[in-house]
mmCIF file with all atom_site columns, C-alpha atoms in Angstrom:
data_model
loop_
_atom_site.group_PDB
_atom_site.id
_atom_site.type_symbol
_atom_site.label_atom_id
_atom_site.label_alt_id
_atom_site.label_comp_id
_atom_site.label_asym_id
_atom_site.label_entity_id
_atom_site.label_seq_id
_atom_site.pdbx_PDB_ins_code
_atom_site.Cartn_x
_atom_site.Cartn_y
_atom_site.Cartn_z
_atom_site.occupancy
_atom_site.B_iso_or_equiv
_atom_site.pdbx_formal_charge
_atom_site.auth_seq_id
_atom_site.auth_comp_id
_atom_site.auth_asym_id
_atom_site.auth_atom_id
_atom_site.pdbx_PDB_model_num
ATOM 1   C CA . MET L 1 1   ? 0.000   0.000  0.000   1.00 52.00 ? 1   MET L CA 1
ATOM 2   C CA . LYS L 1 2   ? 2.813   2.441  0.880   1.00 54.00 ? 2   LYS L CA 1
ATOM 3   C CA . LEU L 1 3   ? 4.578   1.755  -2.434  1.00 51.00 ? 3   LEU L CA 1
ATOM 4   C CA . GLN L 1 4   ? 1.363   2.400  -4.321  1.00 50.00 ? 4   GLN L CA 1
ATOM 5   C CA . GLN L 1 5   ? 0.868   5.668  -2.426  1.00 53.00 ? 5   GLN L CA 1
ATOM 6   C CA . LYS L 1 6   ? 4.456   6.747  -3.183  1.00 52.00 ? 6   LYS L CA 1
ATOM 7   C CA . MET L 1 7   ? 3.896   6.027  -6.875  1.00 45.00 ? 7   MET L CA 1
ATOM 8   C CA . LEU L 1 8   ? 0.668   8.043  -6.787  1.00 48.00 ? 8   LEU L CA 1
ATOM 9   C CA . ASN L 1 9   ? 2.408   10.995 -5.113  1.00 53.00 ? 9   ASN L CA 1
ATOM 10  C CA . ARG L 1 10  ? 5.275   10.859 -7.612  1.00 47.00 ? 10  ARG L CA 1
ATOM 11  C CA . THR L 1 11  ? 2.938   11.002 -10.613 1.00 46.00 ? 11  THR L CA 1
ATOM 12  C CA . LYS L 1 12  ? 0.934   13.906 -9.179  1.00 62.00 ? 12  LYS L CA 1
ATOM 13  C CA . LYS L 1 13  ? 3.964   16.138 -8.497  1.00 73.00 ? 13  LYS L CA 1
ATOM 14  C CA . PRO L 1 14  ? 3.666   18.405 -11.604 1.00 75.00 ? 14  PRO L CA 1
ATOM 15  C CA . SER L 1 15  ? -0.066  18.964 -11.092 1.00 77.00 ? 15  SER L CA 1
ATOM 16  C CA . THR L 1 16  ? 0.573   19.752 -7.437  1.00 86.00 ? 16  THR L CA 1
ATOM 17  C CA . ILE L 1 17  ? 3.131   22.371 -8.396  1.00 88.00 ? 17  ILE L CA 1
ATOM 18  C CA . TRP L 1 18  ? 0.692   23.965 -10.869 1.00 88.00 ? 18  TRP L CA 1
ATOM 19  C CA . GLY L 1 19  ? -2.001  24.004 -8.195  1.00 88.00 ? 19  GLY L CA 1
ATOM 20  C CA . TYR L 1 20  ? 0.298   26.017 -5.938  1.00 92.00 ? 20  TYR L CA 1
ATOM 21  C CA . VAL L 1 21  ? 1.272   28.273 -8.853  1.00 92.00 ? 21  VAL L CA 1
ATOM 22  C CA . ALA L 1 22  ? -2.421  28.999 -9.479  1.00 90.00 ? 22  ALA L CA 1
ATOM 23  C CA . CYS L 1 23  ? -2.965  29.703 -5.779  1.00 92.00 ? 23  CYS L CA 1
ATOM 24  C CA . VAL L 1 24  ? -0.023  32.097 -5.510  1.00 94.00 ? 24  VAL L CA 1
ATOM 25  C CA . SER L 1 25  ? -0.993  33.824 -8.779  1.00 92.00 ? 25  SER L CA 1
ATOM 26  C CA . ALA L 1 26  ? -4.500  34.454 -7.494  1.00 92.00 ? 26  ALA L CA 1
ATOM 27  C CA . LEU L 1 27  ? -3.109  35.868 -4.244  1.00 93.00 ? 27  LEU L CA 1
ATOM 28  C CA . LEU L 1 28  ? -0.708  38.106 -6.169  1.00 92.00 ? 28  LEU L CA 1
ATOM 29  C CA . TYR L 1 29  ? -3.727  39.429 -8.053  1.00 89.00 ? 29  TYR L CA 1
ATOM 30  C CA . ALA L 1 30  ? -5.743  39.918 -4.854  1.00 89.00 ? 30  ALA L CA 1
ATOM 31  C CA . VAL L 1 31  ? -3.205  41.826 -2.762  1.00 90.00 ? 31  VAL L CA 1
ATOM 32  C CA . PRO L 1 32  ? -2.882  44.956 -4.948  1.00 88.00 ? 32  PRO L CA 1
ATOM 33  C CA . HIS L 1 33  ? -6.654  45.142 -5.436  1.00 86.00 ? 33  HIS L CA 1
ATOM 34  C CA . LEU L 1 34  ? -7.160  45.115 -1.685  1.00 88.00 ? 34  LEU L CA 1
ATOM 35  C CA . TRP L 1 35  ? -4.539  47.783 -1.023  1.00 87.00 ? 35  TRP L CA 1
ATOM 36  C CA . TRP L 1 36  ? -5.954  49.924 -3.852  1.00 83.00 ? 36  TRP L CA 1
ATOM 37  C CA . GLY L 1 37  ? -9.315  49.598 -2.117  1.00 79.00 ? 37  GLY L CA 1
ATOM 38  C CA . MET L 1 38  ? -7.640  50.984 1.028   1.00 79.00 ? 38  MET L CA 1
ATOM 39  C CA . GLY L 1 39  ? -6.371  53.970 -0.972  1.00 75.00 ? 39  GLY L CA 1
ATOM 40  C CA . ILE L 1 40  ? -2.757  52.855 -1.392  1.00 72.00 ? 40  ILE L CA 1
ATOM 41  C CA . SER L 1 41  ? -1.697  53.717 -4.948  1.00 73.00 ? 41  SER L CA 1
ATOM 42  C CA . VAL L 1 42  ? 1.423   51.524 -5.154  1.00 73.00 ? 42  VAL L CA 1
ATOM 43  C CA . ALA L 1 43  ? 1.656   49.635 -8.487  1.00 68.00 ? 43  ALA L CA 1
ATOM 44  C CA . PHE L 1 44  ? -1.626  51.082 -9.790  1.00 73.00 ? 44  PHE L CA 1
ATOM 45  C CA . PRO L 1 45  ? -1.694  50.970 -13.607 1.00 69.00 ? 45  PRO L CA 1
ATOM 46  C CA . GLY L 1 46  ? -1.945  54.526 -14.801 1.00 65.00 ? 46  GLY L CA 1
ATOM 47  C CA . GLU L 1 47  ? -2.915  57.497 -12.679 1.00 66.00 ? 47  GLU L CA 1
ATOM 48  C CA . TYR L 1 48  ? -4.489  56.433 -9.367  1.00 62.00 ? 48  TYR L CA 1
ATOM 49  C CA . LYS L 1 49  ? -6.382  59.721 -9.052  1.00 62.00 ? 49  LYS L CA 1
ATOM 50  C CA . SER L 1 50  ? -8.083  58.949 -12.360 1.00 57.00 ? 50  SER L CA 1
ATOM 51  C CA . SER L 1 51  ? -9.820  55.916 -10.841 1.00 62.00 ? 51  SER L CA 1
ATOM 52  C CA . SER L 1 52  ? -13.494 56.364 -10.113 1.00 63.00 ? 52  SER L CA 1
ATOM 53  C CA . ASP L 1 53  ? -14.610 58.055 -6.908  1.00 68.00 ? 53  ASP L CA 1
ATOM 54  C CA . SER L 1 54  ? -17.870 56.118 -6.969  1.00 72.00 ? 54  SER L CA 1
ATOM 55  C CA . VAL L 1 55  ? -18.276 53.939 -3.895  1.00 73.00 ? 55  VAL L CA 1
ATOM 56  C CA . TRP L 1 56  ? -19.708 51.116 -6.000  1.00 74.00 ? 56  TRP L CA 1
ATOM 57  C CA . SER L 1 57  ? -16.861 51.207 -8.521  1.00 73.00 ? 57  SER L CA 1
ATOM 58  C CA . VAL L 1 58  ? -14.283 51.009 -5.738  1.00 73.00 ? 58  VAL L CA 1
ATOM 59  C CA . ALA L 1 59  ? -16.238 48.283 -3.939  1.00 77.00 ? 59  ALA L CA 1
ATOM 60  C CA . ILE L 1 60  ? -16.618 46.115 -7.028  1.00 77.00 ? 60  ILE L CA 1
ATOM 61  C CA . GLY L 1 61  ? -13.366 46.910 -8.821  1.00 76.00 ? 61  GLY L CA 1
ATOM 62  C CA . PHE L 1 62  ? -11.083 46.628 -5.829  1.00 80.00 ? 62  PHE L CA 1
ATOM 63  C CA . TRP L 1 63  ? -12.715 44.924 -2.856  1.00 86.00 ? 63  TRP L CA 1
ATOM 64  C CA . VAL L 1 64  ? -14.954 42.379 -4.580  1.00 87.00 ? 64  VAL L CA 1
ATOM 65  C CA . MET L 1 65  ? -12.294 41.426 -7.112  1.00 85.00 ? 65  MET L CA 1
ATOM 66  C CA . GLY L 1 66  ? -9.723  41.105 -4.323  1.00 89.00 ? 66  GLY L CA 1
ATOM 67  C CA . PHE L 1 67  ? -11.939 38.748 -2.340  1.00 92.00 ? 67  PHE L CA 1
ATOM 68  C CA . VAL L 1 68  ? -12.954 36.816 -5.468  1.00 90.00 ? 68  VAL L CA 1
ATOM 69  C CA . ALA L 1 69  ? -9.248  36.281 -6.158  1.00 90.00 ? 69  ALA L CA 1
ATOM 70  C CA . ILE L 1 70  ? -8.760  34.972 -2.604  1.00 93.00 ? 70  ILE L CA 1
ATOM 71  C CA . LEU L 1 71  ? -11.622 32.529 -3.200  1.00 92.00 ? 71  LEU L CA 1
ATOM 72  C CA . ALA L 1 72  ? -9.943  31.539 -6.482  1.00 91.00 ? 72  ALA L CA 1
ATOM 73  C CA . ALA L 1 73  ? -6.727  30.801 -4.558  1.00 93.00 ? 73  ALA L CA 1
ATOM 74  C CA . ILE L 1 74  ? -8.632  28.522 -2.180  1.00 93.00 ? 74  ILE L CA 1
ATOM 75  C CA . PHE L 1 75  ? -10.397 26.968 -5.163  1.00 92.00 ? 75  PHE L CA 1
ATOM 76  C CA . ALA L 1 76  ? -7.032  26.226 -6.815  1.00 91.00 ? 76  ALA L CA 1
ATOM 77  C CA . LEU L 1 77  ? -5.978  24.373 -3.676  1.00 92.00 ? 77  LEU L CA 1
ATOM 78  C CA . SER L 1 78  ? -9.109  22.210 -3.875  1.00 91.00 ? 78  SER L CA 1
ATOM 79  C CA . PHE L 1 79  ? -7.540  20.376 -6.824  1.00 89.00 ? 79  PHE L CA 1
ATOM 80  C CA . ILE L 1 80  ? -4.443  19.337 -4.878  1.00 89.00 ? 80  ILE L CA 1
ATOM 81  C CA . LYS L 1 81  ? -5.537  19.038 -1.248  1.00 89.00 ? 81  LYS L CA 1
ATOM 82  C CA . SER L 1 82  ? -7.337  16.075 0.286   1.00 87.00 ? 82  SER L CA 1
ATOM 83  C CA . TRP L 1 83  ? -10.367 18.147 1.326   1.00 89.00 ? 83  TRP L CA 1
ATOM 84  C CA . GLY L 1 84  ? -10.968 18.965 -2.342  1.00 87.00 ? 84  GLY L CA 1
ATOM 85  C CA . GLN L 1 85  ? -11.487 15.294 -3.161  1.00 87.00 ? 85  GLN L CA 1
ATOM 86  C CA . LYS L 1 86  ? -14.838 15.430 -1.358  1.00 90.00 ? 86  LYS L CA 1
ATOM 87  C CA . PHE L 1 87  ? -16.259 17.204 -4.407  1.00 89.00 ? 87  PHE L CA 1
ATOM 88  C CA . PRO L 1 88  ? -16.736 15.511 -7.777  1.00 91.00 ? 88  PRO L CA 1
ATOM 89  C CA . ARG L 1 89  ? -13.937 16.556 -10.128 1.00 88.00 ? 89  ARG L CA 1
ATOM 90  C CA . PHE L 1 90  ? -16.455 17.400 -12.872 1.00 91.00 ? 90  PHE L CA 1
ATOM 91  C CA . ILE L 1 91  ? -18.056 20.038 -10.634 1.00 92.00 ? 91  ILE L CA 1
ATOM 92  C CA . LEU L 1 92  ? -14.671 21.560 -9.774  1.00 90.00 ? 92  LEU L CA 1
ATOM 93  C CA . LEU L 1 93  ? -13.646 21.694 -13.428 1.00 90.00 ? 93  LEU L CA 1
ATOM 94  C CA . THR L 1 94  ? -16.975 23.197 -14.484 1.00 93.00 ? 94  THR L CA 1
ATOM 95  C CA . LEU L 1 95  ? -16.751 25.903 -11.808 1.00 91.00 ? 95  LEU L CA 1
ATOM 96  C CA . GLY L 1 96  ? -13.141 26.573 -12.791 1.00 89.00 ? 96  GLY L CA 1
ATOM 97  C CA . TRP L 1 97  ? -14.028 27.047 -16.448 1.00 91.00 ? 97  TRP L CA 1
ATOM 98  C CA . ILE L 1 98  ? -16.981 29.296 -15.616 1.00 92.00 ? 98  ILE L CA 1
ATOM 99  C CA . GLY L 1 99  ? -14.770 31.417 -13.357 1.00 86.00 ? 99  GLY L CA 1
ATOM 100 C CA . SER L 1 100 ? -11.991 31.591 -15.948 1.00 86.00 ? 100 SER L CA 1
ATOM 101 C CA . ILE L 1 101 ? -14.331 32.664 -18.726 1.00 90.00 ? 101 ILE L CA 1
ATOM 102 C CA . GLY L 1 102 ? -16.056 35.192 -16.463 1.00 86.00 ? 102 GLY L CA 1
ATOM 103 C CA . LEU L 1 103 ? -12.799 36.756 -15.291 1.00 81.00 ? 103 LEU L CA 1
ATOM 104 C CA . THR L 1 104 ? -11.489 36.862 -18.861 1.00 85.00 ? 104 THR L CA 1
ATOM 105 C CA . PHE L 1 105 ? -14.528 38.843 -19.996 1.00 88.00 ? 105 PHE L CA 1
ATOM 106 C CA . TRP L 1 106 ? -14.253 41.057 -16.888 1.00 78.00 ? 106 TRP L CA 1
ATOM 107 C CA . GLY L 1 107 ? -10.640 41.877 -17.744 1.00 76.00 ? 107 GLY L CA 1
ATOM 108 C CA . LEU L 1 108 ? -11.368 42.423 -21.426 1.00 84.00 ? 108 LEU L CA 1
ATOM 109 C CA . GLY L 1 109 ? -14.229 44.740 -20.495 1.00 80.00 ? 109 GLY L CA 1
ATOM 110 C CA . PHE L 1 110 ? -11.864 46.961 -18.546 1.00 68.00 ? 110 PHE L CA 1
ATOM 111 C CA . PHE L 1 111 ? -9.300  46.784 -21.324 1.00 70.00 ? 111 PHE L CA 1
ATOM 112 C CA . PHE L 1 112 ? -11.763 48.012 -23.944 1.00 72.00 ? 112 PHE L CA 1
ATOM 113 C CA . THR L 1 113 ? -13.302 50.717 -21.744 1.00 63.00 ? 113 THR L CA 1
#
């Protein structure tokens, strides 16, 4: 049994690394959005003062997207951690694709506006 488990762990190594890469990437996306929401202009693309003063724009653009990215980081871990195996893989993959497509259109919307 131990040999079989070692073989299983050895074959899953690259996917485990990519799961952590996805988690860290999502957190690296979240952190600046959260500090921009706090009014810290470090690493803001363009002129920070040109960002909207609307409470809803700040809430959605900075705070909501920051927390969505944190949820995405946790979601990425669900593919490589044992607690994620409680969910059917098809559901995880479907949610991942929906989130990826949604965030792609969100980003393209800001790019074109």
